[in-house]
Tab-separated table of C-alpha atoms (C1' of nucleotides) in Angstrom:
chain	number	residue	atom	x	y	z
A	6	MET	CA	96.267	-77.087	-88.900
A	7	THR	CA	96.949	-79.259	-91.919
A	8	ASN	CA	96.257	-78.301	-95.528
A	9	ALA	CA	93.753	-80.977	-95.858
A	10	THR	CA	91.895	-79.534	-92.850
A	11	ARG	CA	91.982	-76.040	-94.483
A	12	ILE	CA	90.374	-77.478	-97.586
A	13	LEU	CA	87.573	-79.010	-95.738
A	14	ASP	CA	87.004	-75.828	-93.729
A	15	GLN	CA	86.709	-73.913	-96.892
A	16	LEU	CA	84.370	-76.298	-98.372
A	17	LEU	CA	82.084	-75.997	-95.174
A	18	GLU	CA	82.321	-72.142	-95.283
A	19	LEU	CA	81.304	-72.249	-98.856
A	20	ALA	CA	78.201	-74.225	-98.029
A	21	VAL	CA	77.370	-71.714	-95.410
A	22	VAL	CA	77.860	-68.830	-97.764
A	23	LEU	CA	75.707	-70.349	-100.584
A	24	GLN	CA	72.882	-71.227	-97.970
A	25	GLN	CA	72.940	-67.470	-96.513
A	26	ASP	CA	72.803	-66.133	-100.075
A	27	MET	CA	69.834	-68.313	-100.981
A	28	SER	CA	67.971	-67.372	-97.792
A	29	ARG	CA	68.580	-63.719	-98.579
A	30	ALA	CA	67.275	-64.091	-102.033
A	31	PHE	CA	63.951	-65.541	-100.744
A	32	GLU	CA	63.229	-62.603	-98.433
A	33	GLY	CA	59.682	-61.237	-99.238
A	34	THR	CA	58.800	-63.855	-101.728
A	35	GLY	CA	57.111	-66.047	-99.439
A	36	LEU	CA	59.621	-68.979	-100.287
A	37	THR	CA	61.840	-70.866	-97.976
A	38	THR	CA	64.606	-73.448	-98.670
A	39	ALA	CA	62.215	-76.386	-98.371
A	40	ARG	CA	59.561	-74.768	-100.520
A	41	THR	CA	61.990	-73.769	-103.195
A	42	HIS	CA	63.477	-77.195	-103.175
A	43	LEU	CA	60.106	-78.670	-103.915
A	44	LEU	CA	59.474	-76.063	-106.665
A	45	TRP	CA	62.826	-76.724	-108.320
A	46	GLU	CA	62.104	-80.414	-108.518
A	47	LEU	CA	58.729	-79.723	-109.901
A	48	HIS	CA	60.434	-77.596	-112.467
A	49	ARG	CA	62.771	-80.472	-113.356
A	50	MET	CA	60.210	-83.259	-113.157
A	51	GLY	CA	56.979	-81.714	-114.639
A	52	PRO	CA	53.560	-82.240	-112.888
A	53	SER	CA	54.024	-84.724	-110.155
A	54	THR	CA	51.990	-86.611	-107.475
A	55	GLN	CA	52.785	-85.538	-103.733
A	56	ARG	CA	54.074	-89.204	-103.279
A	57	ALA	CA	56.643	-88.763	-106.099
A	58	LEU	CA	57.816	-85.370	-104.632
A	59	ALA	CA	58.180	-86.964	-101.143
A	60	GLY	CA	60.312	-89.624	-102.812
A	61	VAL	CA	62.666	-87.221	-104.585
A	62	LEU	CA	62.866	-84.775	-101.587
A	63	GLN	CA	63.440	-87.564	-99.075
A	64	VAL	CA	60.747	-86.345	-96.750
A	65	SER	CA	57.431	-87.619	-95.308
A	66	ALA	CA	54.217	-87.540	-97.440
A	67	ARG	CA	52.724	-85.403	-94.595
A	68	ASN	CA	55.509	-82.997	-95.105
A	69	VAL	CA	54.842	-82.548	-98.700
A	70	SER	CA	51.171	-81.870	-97.950
A	71	GLY	CA	52.285	-78.815	-95.973
A	72	LEU	CA	54.704	-77.570	-98.388
A	73	VAL	CA	52.235	-77.884	-101.199
A	74	ASP	CA	49.718	-76.093	-99.019
A	75	ALA	CA	52.008	-73.174	-98.498
A	76	LEU	CA	53.032	-73.046	-102.199
A	77	GLU	CA	49.510	-73.137	-103.307
A	78	GLY	CA	48.481	-70.434	-100.964
A	79	ALA	CA	51.257	-68.312	-102.310
A	80	GLY	CA	50.209	-68.871	-105.887
A	81	TYR	CA	53.272	-70.957	-107.162
A	82	VAL	CA	51.536	-74.339	-107.649
A	83	GLN	CA	48.218	-75.802	-108.101
A	84	ARG	CA	46.746	-79.202	-107.147
A	85	GLN	CA	45.035	-80.659	-110.203
A	86	PRO	CA	43.052	-83.971	-110.329
A	87	HIS	CA	45.160	-86.877	-111.431
A	88	PRO	CA	43.627	-88.442	-114.600
A	89	GLY	CA	43.406	-92.181	-113.990
A	90	ASP	CA	43.919	-92.051	-110.011
A	91	ARG	CA	41.235	-90.315	-108.150
A	92	ARG	CA	43.169	-90.698	-104.993
A	93	ALA	CA	46.111	-88.582	-106.106
A	94	PHE	CA	46.656	-84.954	-107.283
A	95	LEU	CA	49.035	-83.757	-109.838
A	96	VAL	CA	50.942	-80.843	-108.387
A	97	THR	CA	51.633	-78.319	-111.295
A	98	LEU	CA	53.421	-75.112	-111.487
A	99	THR	CA	51.310	-72.003	-112.257
A	100	GLY	CA	52.515	-69.313	-114.244
A	101	ARG	CA	54.060	-67.541	-111.316
A	102	GLY	CA	55.824	-70.862	-110.432
A	103	GLU	CA	57.114	-71.097	-113.999
A	104	GLN	CA	58.409	-67.749	-113.948
A	105	VAL	CA	60.194	-67.973	-110.592
A	106	THR	CA	61.813	-71.421	-111.347
A	107	THR	CA	62.981	-70.159	-114.805
A	108	ARG	CA	64.437	-67.146	-113.184
A	109	MET	CA	66.213	-69.273	-110.478
A	110	GLU	CA	67.778	-71.485	-113.262
A	111	ALA	CA	69.018	-68.343	-115.123
A	112	GLU	CA	70.525	-66.914	-112.016
A	113	HIS	CA	72.082	-70.241	-111.052
A	114	GLN	CA	73.760	-70.314	-114.281
A	115	GLU	CA	74.854	-66.708	-114.009
A	116	LEU	CA	76.183	-67.285	-110.586
A	117	ALA	CA	78.220	-70.198	-111.977
A	118	ARG	CA	79.454	-68.084	-114.916
A	119	GLN	CA	80.677	-65.311	-112.526
A	120	LEU	CA	82.128	-67.748	-110.379
A	121	VAL	CA	84.772	-68.841	-112.814
A	122	THR	CA	85.204	-65.396	-114.286
A	123	GLY	CA	88.818	-64.459	-113.566
A	124	LEU	CA	89.807	-68.178	-113.168
A	125	GLY	CA	92.143	-69.086	-116.096
A	126	SER	CA	90.743	-72.150	-118.018
A	127	GLU	CA	93.825	-74.153	-116.788
A	128	ARG	CA	92.881	-73.396	-113.221
A	129	THR	CA	89.193	-74.124	-113.741
A	130	GLY	CA	90.126	-77.400	-115.357
A	131	ALA	CA	92.133	-78.420	-112.231
A	132	LEU	CA	89.436	-77.194	-110.093
A	133	GLU	CA	86.764	-79.333	-111.757
A	134	GLU	CA	89.130	-82.440	-111.747
A	135	GLY	CA	89.836	-81.866	-108.093
A	136	LEU	CA	86.157	-81.536	-107.127
A	137	ALA	CA	85.238	-84.672	-109.050
A	138	HIS	CA	87.949	-86.598	-106.994
A	139	VAL	CA	86.715	-84.934	-103.646
A	140	LEU	CA	83.083	-86.069	-104.456
A	141	GLN	CA	84.163	-89.482	-105.175
A	142	ARG	CA	86.184	-89.818	-101.831
A	143	LEU	CA	83.386	-88.305	-99.906
A	144	HIS	CA	80.780	-90.640	-101.283
A	145	GLY	CA	83.081	-93.486	-100.364
A	146	LEU	CA	83.786	-92.298	-97.043
A	147	VAL	CA	80.032	-91.569	-96.217
A	148	ALA	CA	79.223	-94.940	-97.429
A	149	GLU	CA	81.678	-96.618	-95.137
A	150	ALA	CA	80.558	-94.515	-92.060
A	151	SER	CA	76.846	-95.379	-92.563
A	152	ALA	CA	77.883	-99.061	-93.034
A	153	GLY	CA	79.133	-99.031	-89.454
A	154	GLY	CA	82.373	-97.173	-89.485
A	155	SER	CA	83.635	-94.870	-86.670
A	156	GLY	CA	81.841	-91.975	-87.952
A	157	ALA	CA	83.401	-88.787	-89.387
A	158	GLY	CA	81.288	-85.758	-88.391
B	23	MET	CA	74.941	-77.181	-119.326
B	24	THR	CA	78.265	-75.049	-119.000
B	25	ASN	CA	81.330	-76.350	-117.086
B	26	ALA	CA	80.873	-73.414	-114.721
B	27	THR	CA	77.291	-74.593	-113.895
B	28	ARG	CA	78.718	-78.165	-113.476
B	29	ILE	CA	81.178	-76.839	-110.896
B	30	LEU	CA	78.525	-75.024	-108.941
B	31	ASP	CA	76.252	-78.109	-108.879
B	32	GLN	CA	79.127	-80.220	-107.662
B	33	LEU	CA	79.741	-77.660	-104.762
B	34	LEU	CA	76.149	-77.723	-103.900
B	35	GLU	CA	75.950	-81.463	-103.921
B	36	LEU	CA	79.001	-81.567	-101.676
B	37	ALA	CA	77.339	-79.285	-99.124
B	38	VAL	CA	74.393	-81.803	-99.144
B	39	VAL	CA	76.515	-84.866	-98.650
B	40	LEU	CA	78.527	-83.194	-95.767
B	41	GLN	CA	75.333	-82.178	-94.057
B	42	GLN	CA	73.691	-85.537	-94.369
B	43	ASP	CA	76.973	-87.273	-93.059
B	44	MET	CA	76.856	-84.932	-90.062
B	45	SER	CA	73.322	-85.504	-89.171
B	46	ARG	CA	73.880	-89.261	-89.321
B	47	ALA	CA	76.763	-88.924	-86.980
B	48	PHE	CA	74.451	-87.297	-84.532
B	49	GLU	CA	71.772	-90.032	-84.343
B	50	GLY	CA	71.265	-91.237	-80.793
B	51	THR	CA	73.531	-88.666	-79.197
B	52	GLY	CA	70.781	-86.098	-78.406
B	53	LEU	CA	72.700	-83.593	-80.588
B	54	THR	CA	71.406	-81.731	-83.572
B	55	THR	CA	73.129	-79.409	-86.051
B	56	ALA	CA	72.076	-76.389	-84.014
B	57	ARG	CA	73.122	-77.579	-80.825
B	58	THR	CA	76.393	-78.871	-82.100
B	59	HIS	CA	77.158	-75.691	-83.744
B	60	LEU	CA	76.762	-74.154	-80.234
B	61	LEU	CA	78.969	-76.673	-78.613
B	62	TRP	CA	81.632	-76.195	-81.443
B	63	GLU	CA	81.583	-72.363	-80.799
B	64	LEU	CA	81.934	-73.002	-77.047
B	65	HIS	CA	85.059	-75.300	-77.662
B	66	ARG	CA	86.625	-72.668	-79.822
B	67	MET	CA	85.673	-69.516	-77.321
B	68	GLY	CA	85.769	-71.090	-74.075
B	69	PRO	CA	83.172	-70.355	-71.392
B	70	SER	CA	80.777	-67.597	-72.869
B	71	THR	CA	77.676	-65.627	-72.018
B	72	GLN	CA	74.610	-66.467	-74.046
B	73	ARG	CA	74.700	-63.121	-75.506
B	74	ALA	CA	78.134	-63.773	-77.038
B	75	LEU	CA	76.880	-67.089	-78.309
B	76	ALA	CA	73.907	-65.440	-79.848
B	77	GLY	CA	76.351	-62.975	-81.601
B	78	VAL	CA	78.647	-65.685	-83.077
B	79	LEU	CA	75.832	-67.959	-84.006
B	80	GLN	CA	73.864	-65.116	-85.630
B	81	VAL	CA	70.562	-66.222	-83.899
B	82	SER	CA	68.393	-64.582	-81.346
B	83	ALA	CA	69.016	-64.591	-77.623
B	84	ARG	CA	65.860	-66.589	-77.151
B	85	ASN	CA	67.026	-69.241	-79.436
B	86	VAL	CA	70.306	-69.640	-77.483
B	87	SER	CA	68.198	-70.014	-74.335
B	88	GLY	CA	66.389	-73.017	-75.862
B	89	LEU	CA	69.652	-74.560	-77.185
B	90	VAL	CA	71.466	-74.287	-74.002
B	91	ASP	CA	68.550	-75.659	-72.124
B	92	ALA	CA	68.569	-78.771	-74.304
B	93	LEU	CA	72.456	-79.171	-74.085
B	94	GLU	CA	72.365	-78.679	-70.339
B	95	GLY	CA	69.601	-81.271	-70.094
B	96	ALA	CA	71.758	-83.711	-71.950
B	97	GLY	CA	74.731	-82.984	-69.782
B	98	TYR	CA	76.994	-81.340	-72.487
B	99	VAL	CA	77.155	-77.817	-70.841
B	100	GLN	CA	76.459	-76.062	-67.613
B	101	ARG	CA	75.246	-72.625	-66.792
B	102	GLN	CA	77.550	-71.061	-64.242
B	103	PRO	CA	77.155	-67.705	-62.393
B	104	HIS	CA	79.056	-65.034	-64.202
B	105	PRO	CA	81.673	-63.424	-61.717
B	106	GLY	CA	80.996	-59.711	-62.170
B	107	ASP	CA	77.583	-59.653	-63.828
B	108	ARG	CA	74.650	-61.109	-61.980
B	109	ARG	CA	72.399	-60.786	-64.733
B	110	ALA	CA	74.456	-63.180	-67.012
B	111	PHE	CA	75.646	-66.911	-67.045
B	112	LEU	CA	78.834	-68.338	-68.269
B	113	VAL	CA	78.029	-71.369	-70.328
B	114	THR	CA	80.729	-73.982	-69.916
B	115	LEU	CA	81.409	-77.302	-71.324
B	116	THR	CA	81.068	-80.204	-68.959
B	117	GLY	CA	83.478	-83.213	-69.041
B	118	ARG	CA	81.132	-84.825	-71.604
B	119	GLY	CA	81.020	-81.689	-73.602
B	120	GLU	CA	84.771	-81.347	-73.747
B	121	GLN	CA	84.929	-85.041	-74.615
B	122	VAL	CA	82.506	-84.831	-77.666
B	123	THR	CA	84.005	-81.528	-79.036
B	124	THR	CA	87.531	-82.923	-78.891
B	125	ARG	CA	86.335	-86.000	-80.634
B	126	MET	CA	84.649	-84.057	-83.247
B	127	GLU	CA	87.866	-81.895	-83.791
B	128	ALA	CA	89.771	-85.079	-84.354
B	129	GLU	CA	87.199	-86.620	-86.757
B	130	HIS	CA	87.070	-83.554	-88.638
B	131	GLN	CA	90.797	-83.610	-89.205
B	132	GLU	CA	90.650	-87.318	-89.995
B	133	LEU	CA	88.018	-86.674	-92.586
B	134	ALA	CA	90.055	-83.925	-94.029
B	135	ARG	CA	93.091	-86.268	-94.209
B	136	GLN	CA	91.143	-89.133	-95.739
B	137	LEU	CA	89.615	-86.603	-98.206
B	138	VAL	CA	92.850	-85.867	-99.932
B	139	THR	CA	94.229	-89.369	-99.681
B	140	GLY	CA	94.775	-90.517	-103.288
B	141	LEU	CA	95.019	-87.030	-104.605
B	142	GLY	CA	98.531	-86.260	-105.743
B	143	SER	CA	100.160	-83.318	-104.018
B	144	GLU	CA	100.150	-81.383	-107.275
B	145	ARG	CA	96.477	-81.838	-107.732
B	146	THR	CA	95.839	-81.149	-104.127
B	147	GLY	CA	97.617	-77.862	-104.500
B	148	ALA	CA	95.602	-76.835	-107.526
B	149	LEU	CA	92.398	-77.653	-105.627
B	150	GLU	CA	93.441	-75.467	-102.866
B	151	GLU	CA	94.350	-72.670	-105.041
B	152	GLY	CA	91.036	-73.002	-106.974
B	153	LEU	CA	89.031	-73.054	-103.841
B	154	ALA	CA	90.666	-70.029	-102.474
B	155	HIS	CA	89.570	-68.165	-105.711
B	156	VAL	CA	86.141	-69.589	-105.749
B	157	LEU	CA	85.632	-68.424	-102.125
B	158	GLN	CA	87.040	-64.997	-103.018
B	159	ARG	CA	84.679	-64.633	-105.893
B	160	LEU	CA	81.554	-65.934	-103.988
B	161	HIS	CA	82.121	-63.390	-101.107
B	162	GLY	CA	82.364	-60.682	-103.646
B	163	LEU	CA	79.229	-61.832	-105.353
B	164	VAL	CA	77.188	-62.264	-102.247
B	165	ALA	CA	78.336	-58.809	-100.995
B	166	GLU	CA	77.099	-57.304	-104.250
B	167	ALA	CA	73.786	-59.050	-104.111
B	168	SER	CA	73.014	-58.049	-100.485
B	169	ALA	CA	73.934	-54.509	-101.385
B	170	GLY	CA	71.052	-54.274	-103.821
B	171	GLY	CA	72.071	-56.481	-106.871
B	172	SER	CA	69.645	-58.512	-108.680
B	173	GLY	CA	70.212	-61.672	-106.453
B	174	ALA	CA	71.754	-64.829	-107.373
B	175	GLY	CA	69.760	-67.756	-105.755
C	6	DT	C1'	68.435	-45.992	-69.442
C	7	DA	C1'	70.688	-50.138	-71.403
C	8	DT	C1'	71.580	-55.059	-71.158
C	9	DT	C1'	71.091	-60.226	-70.010
C	10	DG	C1'	68.058	-63.667	-70.167
C	11	DT	C1'	63.347	-65.546	-69.535
C	12	DT	C1'	58.368	-66.213	-70.493
C	13	DA	C1'	54.749	-65.823	-74.078
C	14	DT	C1'	53.406	-66.377	-78.599
C	15	DA	C1'	53.932	-67.938	-83.265
C	16	DC	C1'	55.666	-69.954	-87.771
C	17	DT	C1'	58.341	-73.423	-90.466
C	18	DC	C1'	60.147	-77.888	-91.110
C	19	DT	C1'	60.078	-82.332	-89.781
C	20	DA	C1'	58.325	-87.056	-88.064
C	21	DT	C1'	54.858	-91.048	-86.869
C	22	DA	C1'	50.250	-92.909	-86.332
C	23	DA	C1'	45.385	-92.924	-87.287
C	24	DC	C1'	41.981	-92.345	-90.855
C	25	DT	C1'	39.371	-91.469	-95.589
C	26	DA	C1'	38.995	-92.553	-100.101
C	27	DT	C1'	40.347	-95.033	-103.800
C	28	DA	C1'	42.991	-98.900	-106.148
D	4	DT	C1'	45.110	-105.456	-98.899
D	5	DA	C1'	47.844	-101.561	-100.545
D	6	DT	C1'	48.262	-96.833	-101.700
D	7	DA	C1'	47.615	-91.314	-101.831
D	8	DG	C1'	46.829	-87.907	-99.153
D	9	DT	C1'	44.905	-85.674	-94.790
D	10	DT	C1'	44.069	-84.931	-89.866
D	11	DA	C1'	45.900	-85.287	-85.224
D	12	DT	C1'	49.985	-84.768	-82.433
D	13	DA	C1'	54.653	-83.775	-81.352
D	14	DG	C1'	59.491	-81.989	-81.269
D	15	DA	C1'	63.151	-78.777	-83.109
D	16	DG	C1'	64.651	-74.299	-84.802
D	17	DT	C1'	63.630	-69.917	-85.496
D	18	DA	C1'	61.720	-64.915	-84.615
D	19	DT	C1'	59.584	-60.766	-82.068
D	20	DA	C1'	57.696	-58.584	-77.974
D	21	DA	C1'	56.967	-57.965	-73.080
D	22	DC	C1'	59.066	-58.623	-68.752
D	23	DA	C1'	62.363	-59.216	-64.687
D	24	DA	C1'	66.789	-58.460	-62.551
D	25	DT	C1'	70.755	-56.035	-62.883
D	26	DA	C1'	74.145	-52.781	-64.714
DNA sequence: TATTGTTATACTCTATAACTATA
DNA sequence: TATAGTTATAGAGTATAACAATA
């Protein structure tokens, strides 16, 4: 196994670990990955139509309807009439929704802080620089592949 | 936004990009992430019972039944009688299954090779070292969180 | 009595198509 | 005619519980 393969394997394992940790954090909250993703975008964008949410989440309008139903039922968001377009809703975070997204943001930053604790600043700098290059390469490779390359999965 | 947060965000974005690329590679093959995961483990483990697969995949036995049904229907695997335990099957890769997993392995290594092309060896070394530390930290943090910490999601 | 895998049932995420209300 | 959202329908992944065959 090459060093390059080992790097890629570590990155994939990292993705799995982060996902598992997130799922575990959801237990008992009524939240899931998809619902939390919507909540998170709402936190970033402010009150939005379901159409806009479907756009940023890259899912169908129908799917957003279901996610908003669930989040509304659990008290995280509310559908409010859209001023100026009676077809649409403005999905807004409730107090509970604000609370949970604000807390998620804090925990995200705390995880990031802990992540680099113990890494010297020189090493952290190298990691940042390396990751930037990895991302750049990956975007290029994926673009090539989707343009009709041989695939890389 | 801190540098640490920026690192974590890049890692998360990386996970998304890799996942999207994988999904795109599946189009038209009858494969999905879950089915491919099973196929991949079968490639690594050799012929296995569904129970064993449920164990390594960390899913229910029922779920494995469904995945094997789909993969058998698409011609990637076969259920063979287990010699010595008439309750169980040995799930084995067909020729087509061997072909696709072998190809996946090659593409995985090719992606890894392309990934580090253009990164100097010093930089690659720093990246490897940094990632090893990140993984180490993350495993620790996740272990703490699941042992009753405040969560980090 | 315990284990392997299935059937039964249910929930979530996802999609497309048809439809209503509004623009 | 086009757009926002819902209802209808469907498929995939996931789970638990009850059950059959076998250990």
